[in-house]
Coordinates of C-alpha atoms and ligand atoms in Angstrom, one line a residue:
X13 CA 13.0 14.2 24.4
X14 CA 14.3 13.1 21.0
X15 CA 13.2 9.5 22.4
X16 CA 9.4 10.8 22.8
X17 CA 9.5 11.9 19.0
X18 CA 10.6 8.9 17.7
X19 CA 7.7 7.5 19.7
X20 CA 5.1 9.1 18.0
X21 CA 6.9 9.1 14.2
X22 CA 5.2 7.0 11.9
X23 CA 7.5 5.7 8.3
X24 CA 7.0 3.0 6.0
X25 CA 7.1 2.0 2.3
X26 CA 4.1 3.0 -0.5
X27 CA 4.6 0.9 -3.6
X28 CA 2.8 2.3 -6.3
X29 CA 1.6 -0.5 -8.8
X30 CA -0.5 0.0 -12.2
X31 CA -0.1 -1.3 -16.0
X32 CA 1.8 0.9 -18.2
X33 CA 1.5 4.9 -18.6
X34 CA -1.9 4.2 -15.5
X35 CA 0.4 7.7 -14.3
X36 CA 2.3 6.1 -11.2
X37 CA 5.4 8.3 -12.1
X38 CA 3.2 11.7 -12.4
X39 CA 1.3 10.8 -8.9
X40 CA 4.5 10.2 -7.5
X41 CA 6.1 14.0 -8.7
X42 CA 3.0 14.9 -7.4
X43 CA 2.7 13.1 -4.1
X44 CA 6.7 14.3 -3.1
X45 CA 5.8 18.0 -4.7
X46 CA 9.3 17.5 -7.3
X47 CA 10.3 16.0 -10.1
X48 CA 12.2 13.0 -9.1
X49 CA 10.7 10.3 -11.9
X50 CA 10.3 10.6 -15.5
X51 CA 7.3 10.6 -17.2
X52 CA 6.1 10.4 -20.7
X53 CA 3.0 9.5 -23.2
X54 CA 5.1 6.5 -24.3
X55 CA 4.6 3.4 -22.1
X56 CA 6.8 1.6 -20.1
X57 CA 9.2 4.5 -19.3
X58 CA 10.2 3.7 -15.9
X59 CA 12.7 0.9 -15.9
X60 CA 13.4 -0.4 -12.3
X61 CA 12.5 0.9 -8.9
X62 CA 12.7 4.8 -8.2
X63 CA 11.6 6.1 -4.3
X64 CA 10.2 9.5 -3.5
X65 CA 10.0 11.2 -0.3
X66 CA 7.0 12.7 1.3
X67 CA 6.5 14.0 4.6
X68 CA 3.0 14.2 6.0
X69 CA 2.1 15.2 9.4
X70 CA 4.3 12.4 12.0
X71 CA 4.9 10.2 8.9
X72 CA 7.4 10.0 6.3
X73 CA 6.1 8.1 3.3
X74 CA 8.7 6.6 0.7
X75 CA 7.3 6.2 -2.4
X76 CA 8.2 3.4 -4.6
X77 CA 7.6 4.2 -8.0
X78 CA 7.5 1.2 -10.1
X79 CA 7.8 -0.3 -13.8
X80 CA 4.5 -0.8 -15.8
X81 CA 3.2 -4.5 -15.3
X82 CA 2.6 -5.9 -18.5
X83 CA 2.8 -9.3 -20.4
X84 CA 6.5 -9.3 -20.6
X85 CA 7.7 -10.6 -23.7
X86 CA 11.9 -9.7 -23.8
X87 CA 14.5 -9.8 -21.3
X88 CA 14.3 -6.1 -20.5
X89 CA 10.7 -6.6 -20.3
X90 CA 10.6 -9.5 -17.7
X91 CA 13.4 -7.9 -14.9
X92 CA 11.1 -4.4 -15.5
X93 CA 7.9 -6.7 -13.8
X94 CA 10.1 -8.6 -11.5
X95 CA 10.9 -5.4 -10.2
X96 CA 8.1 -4.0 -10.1
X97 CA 6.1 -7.1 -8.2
X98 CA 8.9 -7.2 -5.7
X99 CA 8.2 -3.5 -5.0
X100 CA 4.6 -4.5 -3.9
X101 CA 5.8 -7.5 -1.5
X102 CA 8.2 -5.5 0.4
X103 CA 6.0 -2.5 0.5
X104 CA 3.8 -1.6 4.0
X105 CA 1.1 -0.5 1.8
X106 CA 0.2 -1.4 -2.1
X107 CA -1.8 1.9 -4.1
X108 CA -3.0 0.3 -7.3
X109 CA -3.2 3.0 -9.9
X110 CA -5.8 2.3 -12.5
X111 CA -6.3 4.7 -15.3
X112 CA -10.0 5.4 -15.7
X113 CA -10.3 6.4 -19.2
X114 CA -8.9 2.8 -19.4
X115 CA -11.0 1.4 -17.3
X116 CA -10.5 -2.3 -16.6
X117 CA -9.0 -3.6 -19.3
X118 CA -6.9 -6.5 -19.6
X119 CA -4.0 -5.4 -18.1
X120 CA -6.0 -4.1 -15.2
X121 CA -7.7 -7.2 -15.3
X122 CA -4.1 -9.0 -15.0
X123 CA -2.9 -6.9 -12.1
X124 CA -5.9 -7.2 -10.3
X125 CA -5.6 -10.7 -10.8
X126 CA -1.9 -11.0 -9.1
X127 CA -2.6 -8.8 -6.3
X128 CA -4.2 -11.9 -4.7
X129 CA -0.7 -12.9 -3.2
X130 CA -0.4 -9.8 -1.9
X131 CA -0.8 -8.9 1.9
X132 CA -0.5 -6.0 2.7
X133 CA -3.4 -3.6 2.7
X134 CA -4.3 -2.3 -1.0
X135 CA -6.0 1.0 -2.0
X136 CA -7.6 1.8 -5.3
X137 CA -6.6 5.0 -7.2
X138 CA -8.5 5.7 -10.0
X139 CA -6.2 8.1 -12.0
X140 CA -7.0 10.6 -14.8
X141 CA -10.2 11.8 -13.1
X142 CA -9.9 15.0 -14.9
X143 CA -10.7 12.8 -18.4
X144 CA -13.5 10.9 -17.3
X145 CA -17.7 11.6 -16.2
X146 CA -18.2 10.9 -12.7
X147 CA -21.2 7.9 -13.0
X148 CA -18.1 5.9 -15.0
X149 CA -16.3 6.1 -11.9
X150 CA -18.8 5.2 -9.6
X151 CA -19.1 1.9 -11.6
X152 CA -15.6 1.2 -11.9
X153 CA -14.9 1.8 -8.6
X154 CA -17.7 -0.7 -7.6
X155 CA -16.3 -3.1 -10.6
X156 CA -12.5 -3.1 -9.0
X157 CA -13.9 -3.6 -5.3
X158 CA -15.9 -6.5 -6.5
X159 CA -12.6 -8.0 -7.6
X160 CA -10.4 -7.3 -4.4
X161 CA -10.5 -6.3 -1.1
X162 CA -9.2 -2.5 -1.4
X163 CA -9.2 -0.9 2.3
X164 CA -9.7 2.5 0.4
X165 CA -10.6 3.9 -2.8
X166 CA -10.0 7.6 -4.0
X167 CA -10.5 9.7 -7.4
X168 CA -7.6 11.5 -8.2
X169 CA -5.8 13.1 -10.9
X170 CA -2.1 12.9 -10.9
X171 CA -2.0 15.7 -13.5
X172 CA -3.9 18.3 -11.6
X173 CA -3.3 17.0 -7.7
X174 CA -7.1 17.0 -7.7
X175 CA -7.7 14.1 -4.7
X176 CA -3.8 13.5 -4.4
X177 CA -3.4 15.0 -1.0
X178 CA -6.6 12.7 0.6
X179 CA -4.8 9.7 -0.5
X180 CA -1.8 11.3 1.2
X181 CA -3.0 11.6 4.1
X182 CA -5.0 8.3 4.3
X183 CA -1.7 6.7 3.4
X184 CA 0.5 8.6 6.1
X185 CA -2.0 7.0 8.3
X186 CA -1.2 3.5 7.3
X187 CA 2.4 3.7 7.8
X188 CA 3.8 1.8 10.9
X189 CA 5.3 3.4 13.8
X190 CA 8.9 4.1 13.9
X191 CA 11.9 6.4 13.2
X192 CA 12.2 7.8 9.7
X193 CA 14.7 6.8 7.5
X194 CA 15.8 9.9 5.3
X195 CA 16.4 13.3 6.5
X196 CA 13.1 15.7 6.6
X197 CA 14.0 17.6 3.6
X198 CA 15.1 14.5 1.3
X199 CA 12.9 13.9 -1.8
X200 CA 14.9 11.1 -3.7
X201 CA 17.2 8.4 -2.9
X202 CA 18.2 8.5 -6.7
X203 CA 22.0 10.6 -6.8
X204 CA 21.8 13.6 -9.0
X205 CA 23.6 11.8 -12.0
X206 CA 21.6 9.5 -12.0
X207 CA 18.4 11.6 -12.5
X208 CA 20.2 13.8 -14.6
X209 CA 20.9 10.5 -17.1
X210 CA 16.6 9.7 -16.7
X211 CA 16.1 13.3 -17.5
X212 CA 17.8 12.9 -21.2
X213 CA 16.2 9.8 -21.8
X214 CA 12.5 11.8 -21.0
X215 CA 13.8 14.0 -23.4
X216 CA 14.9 11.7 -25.6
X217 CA 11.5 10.4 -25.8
X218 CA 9.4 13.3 -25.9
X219 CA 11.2 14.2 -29.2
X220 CA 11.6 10.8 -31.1
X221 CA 9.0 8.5 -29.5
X222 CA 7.7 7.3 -33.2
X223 CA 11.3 7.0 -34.0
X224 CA 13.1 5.4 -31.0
X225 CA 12.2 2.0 -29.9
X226 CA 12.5 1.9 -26.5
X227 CA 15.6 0.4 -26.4
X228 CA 17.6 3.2 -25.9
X229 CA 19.7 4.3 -22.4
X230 CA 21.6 7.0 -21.2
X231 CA 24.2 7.3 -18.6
X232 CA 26.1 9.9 -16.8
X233 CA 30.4 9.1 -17.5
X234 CA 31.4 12.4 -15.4
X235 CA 30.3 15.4 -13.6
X236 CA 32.6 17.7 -12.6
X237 CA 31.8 20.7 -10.4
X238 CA 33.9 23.7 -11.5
X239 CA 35.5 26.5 -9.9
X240 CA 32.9 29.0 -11.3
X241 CA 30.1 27.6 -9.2
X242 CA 28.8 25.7 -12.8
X243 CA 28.7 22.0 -13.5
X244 CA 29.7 19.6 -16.4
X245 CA 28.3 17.2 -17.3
X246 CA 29.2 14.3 -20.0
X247 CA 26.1 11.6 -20.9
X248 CA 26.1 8.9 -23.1
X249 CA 23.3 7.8 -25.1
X250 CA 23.1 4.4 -26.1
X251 CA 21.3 2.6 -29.0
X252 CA 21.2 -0.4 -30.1
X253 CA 21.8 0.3 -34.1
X254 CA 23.3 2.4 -36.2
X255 CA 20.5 3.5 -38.2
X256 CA 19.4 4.5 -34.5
X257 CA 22.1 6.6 -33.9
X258 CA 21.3 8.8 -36.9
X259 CA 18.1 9.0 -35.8
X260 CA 19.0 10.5 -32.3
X261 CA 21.6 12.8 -33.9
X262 CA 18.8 14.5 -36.8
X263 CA 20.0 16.4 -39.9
X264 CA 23.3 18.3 -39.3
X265 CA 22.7 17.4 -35.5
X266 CA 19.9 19.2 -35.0
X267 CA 17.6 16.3 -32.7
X268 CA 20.7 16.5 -30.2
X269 CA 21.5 19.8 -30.1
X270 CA 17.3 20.1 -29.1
X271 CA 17.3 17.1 -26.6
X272 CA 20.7 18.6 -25.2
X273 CA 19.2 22.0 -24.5
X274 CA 15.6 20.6 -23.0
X275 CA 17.8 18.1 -20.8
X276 CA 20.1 21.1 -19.6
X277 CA 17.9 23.6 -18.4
X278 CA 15.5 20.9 -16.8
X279 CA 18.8 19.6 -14.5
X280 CA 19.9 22.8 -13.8
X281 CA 17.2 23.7 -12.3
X282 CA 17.3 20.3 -10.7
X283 CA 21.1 21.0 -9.5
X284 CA 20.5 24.7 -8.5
X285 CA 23.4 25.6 -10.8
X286 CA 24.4 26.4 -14.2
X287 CA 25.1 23.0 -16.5
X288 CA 27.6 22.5 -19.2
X289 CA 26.0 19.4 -20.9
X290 CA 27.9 17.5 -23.4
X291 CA 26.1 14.0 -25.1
X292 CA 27.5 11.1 -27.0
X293 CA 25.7 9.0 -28.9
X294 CA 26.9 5.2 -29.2
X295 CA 26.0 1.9 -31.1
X296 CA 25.9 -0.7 -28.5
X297 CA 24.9 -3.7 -30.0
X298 CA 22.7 -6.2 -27.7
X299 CA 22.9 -3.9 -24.6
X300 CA 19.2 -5.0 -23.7
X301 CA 21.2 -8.8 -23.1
X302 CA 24.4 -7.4 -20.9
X303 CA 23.7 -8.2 -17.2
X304 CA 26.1 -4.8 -16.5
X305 CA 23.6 -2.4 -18.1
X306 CA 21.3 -4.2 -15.9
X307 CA 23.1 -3.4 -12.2
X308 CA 23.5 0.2 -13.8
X309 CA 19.2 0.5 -13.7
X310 CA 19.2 -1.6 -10.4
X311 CA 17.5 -4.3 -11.7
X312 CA 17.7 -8.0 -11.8
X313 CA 19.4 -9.7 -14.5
X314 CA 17.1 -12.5 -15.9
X315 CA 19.0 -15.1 -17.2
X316 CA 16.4 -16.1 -19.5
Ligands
LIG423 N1 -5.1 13.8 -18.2 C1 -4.3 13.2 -17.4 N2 -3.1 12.6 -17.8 C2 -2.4 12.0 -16.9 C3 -2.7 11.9 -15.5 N3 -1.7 11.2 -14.9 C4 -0.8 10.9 -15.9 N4 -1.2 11.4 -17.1 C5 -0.4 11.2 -18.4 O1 -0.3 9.8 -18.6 C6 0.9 9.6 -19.3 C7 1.7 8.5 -18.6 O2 2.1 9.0 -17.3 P1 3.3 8.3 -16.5 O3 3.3 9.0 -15.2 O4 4.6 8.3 -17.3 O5 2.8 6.8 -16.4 P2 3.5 5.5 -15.7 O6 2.4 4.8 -15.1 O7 4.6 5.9 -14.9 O8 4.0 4.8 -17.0 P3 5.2 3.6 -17.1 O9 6.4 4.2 -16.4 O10 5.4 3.5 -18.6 O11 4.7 2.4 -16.5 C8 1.7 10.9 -19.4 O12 1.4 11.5 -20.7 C9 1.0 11.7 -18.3 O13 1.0 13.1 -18.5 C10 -3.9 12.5 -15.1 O14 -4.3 12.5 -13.9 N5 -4.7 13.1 -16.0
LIG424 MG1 6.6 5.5 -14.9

């Protein structure tokens, strides 16, 4: 019997693909039904590879949300693309997010552009559907299908869901036969802490985006469950400066006590349980150059 299901199971790999803030982490939230990717106005927000978990019919679809391809200009910047082009080779099926306000600009341009070395079969999303006139995405649809082979297109909106679960299902349909890899209620392969540690650093850049560079990380030293059924939590944040520092901490301590309480209640809800959450922040000079931070975000080091 449990031979004849893994008969007819269906599960394979989705890599979602797109230039910075296109809305690959929102469509994936939305494609899984959780939260399990940050996203923010700010671009380039996702770092290396995160995988959601959706189950659809017979098929289990894992989700590979990806860094922003962009000209990349620093080290940071080069293992974020690395990553995210290596996501689309070993994926079973590439979704090209394209934001439609956007249109095909040169970054679209630039992606469309390298998905000639890809293989496997492509389909167009055109994202943000909610912010765009219809005859706009007729044309760009055409426009992008001119360029590359797509074996699908949809209109969606990652914000709304509006045309998310069509894609969905066309996807599931994609997938190759075989066994599923992750249990049938398993949304992330990211651990808690880890999630926990992206979920301060959306925070952090919600509130001090014009303030921040982007150079800024958190990580999660310890979490300990206590006896009273609550969790604590200990986070670093680190910056790069000083004068960055100050920034993060506000007059009389006010930005972290705000990104502190924002970050808490979001991962207790996450964790199902109340959260003692105590940050740090710390100067650590040329982090963005240590190949350590690098394993931390599961990306490559470049030695470049
Ligand atoms: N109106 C509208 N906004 C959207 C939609 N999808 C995403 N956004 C917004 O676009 C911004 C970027 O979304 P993200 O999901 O972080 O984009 P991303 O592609 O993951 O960006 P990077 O990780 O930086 O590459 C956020 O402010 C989202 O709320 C959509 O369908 N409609
Ligand atoms: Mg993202």
């Amino acid at each position: 019997m449990a031979e004849q299901v893994a008969e007819n199971t269906r599960c394979g790999f989705v890599a979602l693909i797109g230039a910075p803030n296109a809305g690959k982490s929102t469509l994936l939230n939305t494609l899984v039904g959780s939260k399990v990717t940050i996203v923010s106005h700010k671009v380039q927000t996702t770092r290396a590879l995160v995988r959601g978990i959706a189950v659809e019919g017979s098929a289990q679809l894992i989700f590979v949300d990806t860094p922003g391809i962009f000209a990349p200009k620093r080290r940071l910047e080069r293992a974020m693309v690395t990553s995210a082009w290596s996501g689309a080779h070993d994926a079973d099926v590439v979704a090209v997010l394209i934001d439609a306000r956007r249109g095909l600009d040169d970054e679209a341009e630039a992606i469309l552009t390298g998905l000639a070395d890809v293989r496997q079969p492509k389909a167009l999303l055109l994202n943000k559907i909610d912010l765009v006139e219809r005859e706009k995405l007729l044309v760009l649809a055409q426009a992008a299908n001119d360029r590359v082979g797509f074996a699908g297109t949809f209109m969606i909106s990652a914000l709304t869901g509006d045309g998310v679960s069509d894609a969905r299902h066309w996807l599931a349909e994609k997938m190759p036969p075989g066994p599923w890899l992750y249990p049938p209620d398993q949304m992330s392969d990211a651990p808690l802490r880890q999630l926990a540690a992206e979920i301060t650093r959306e925070k952090l850049f919600h509130r001090l985006h014009q303030e921040l560079p982007y150079q800024s990380t958190v990580e999660t030293d310890s979490w300990k469950e206590l006896r009273d059924g609550s969790v604590r939590i200990e986070q670093t944040i680190y910056v790069e400066r000083e004068s960055q520092r100050k920034i993060v901490l506000g007059k009389g301590g006010a930005a972290i006590k705000a990104i502190g309480a924002e970050a808490r209640k979001e991962i207790a809800g996450i964790a199902e349980k109340p959260v003692h959450l105590f940050l740090f922040v710390k100067v650590r000079e040329g982090w963005s150059d240590d190949p350590e931070r690098y394993r931390g975000m599961g990306l490559e080091f470049p030695k470049e």
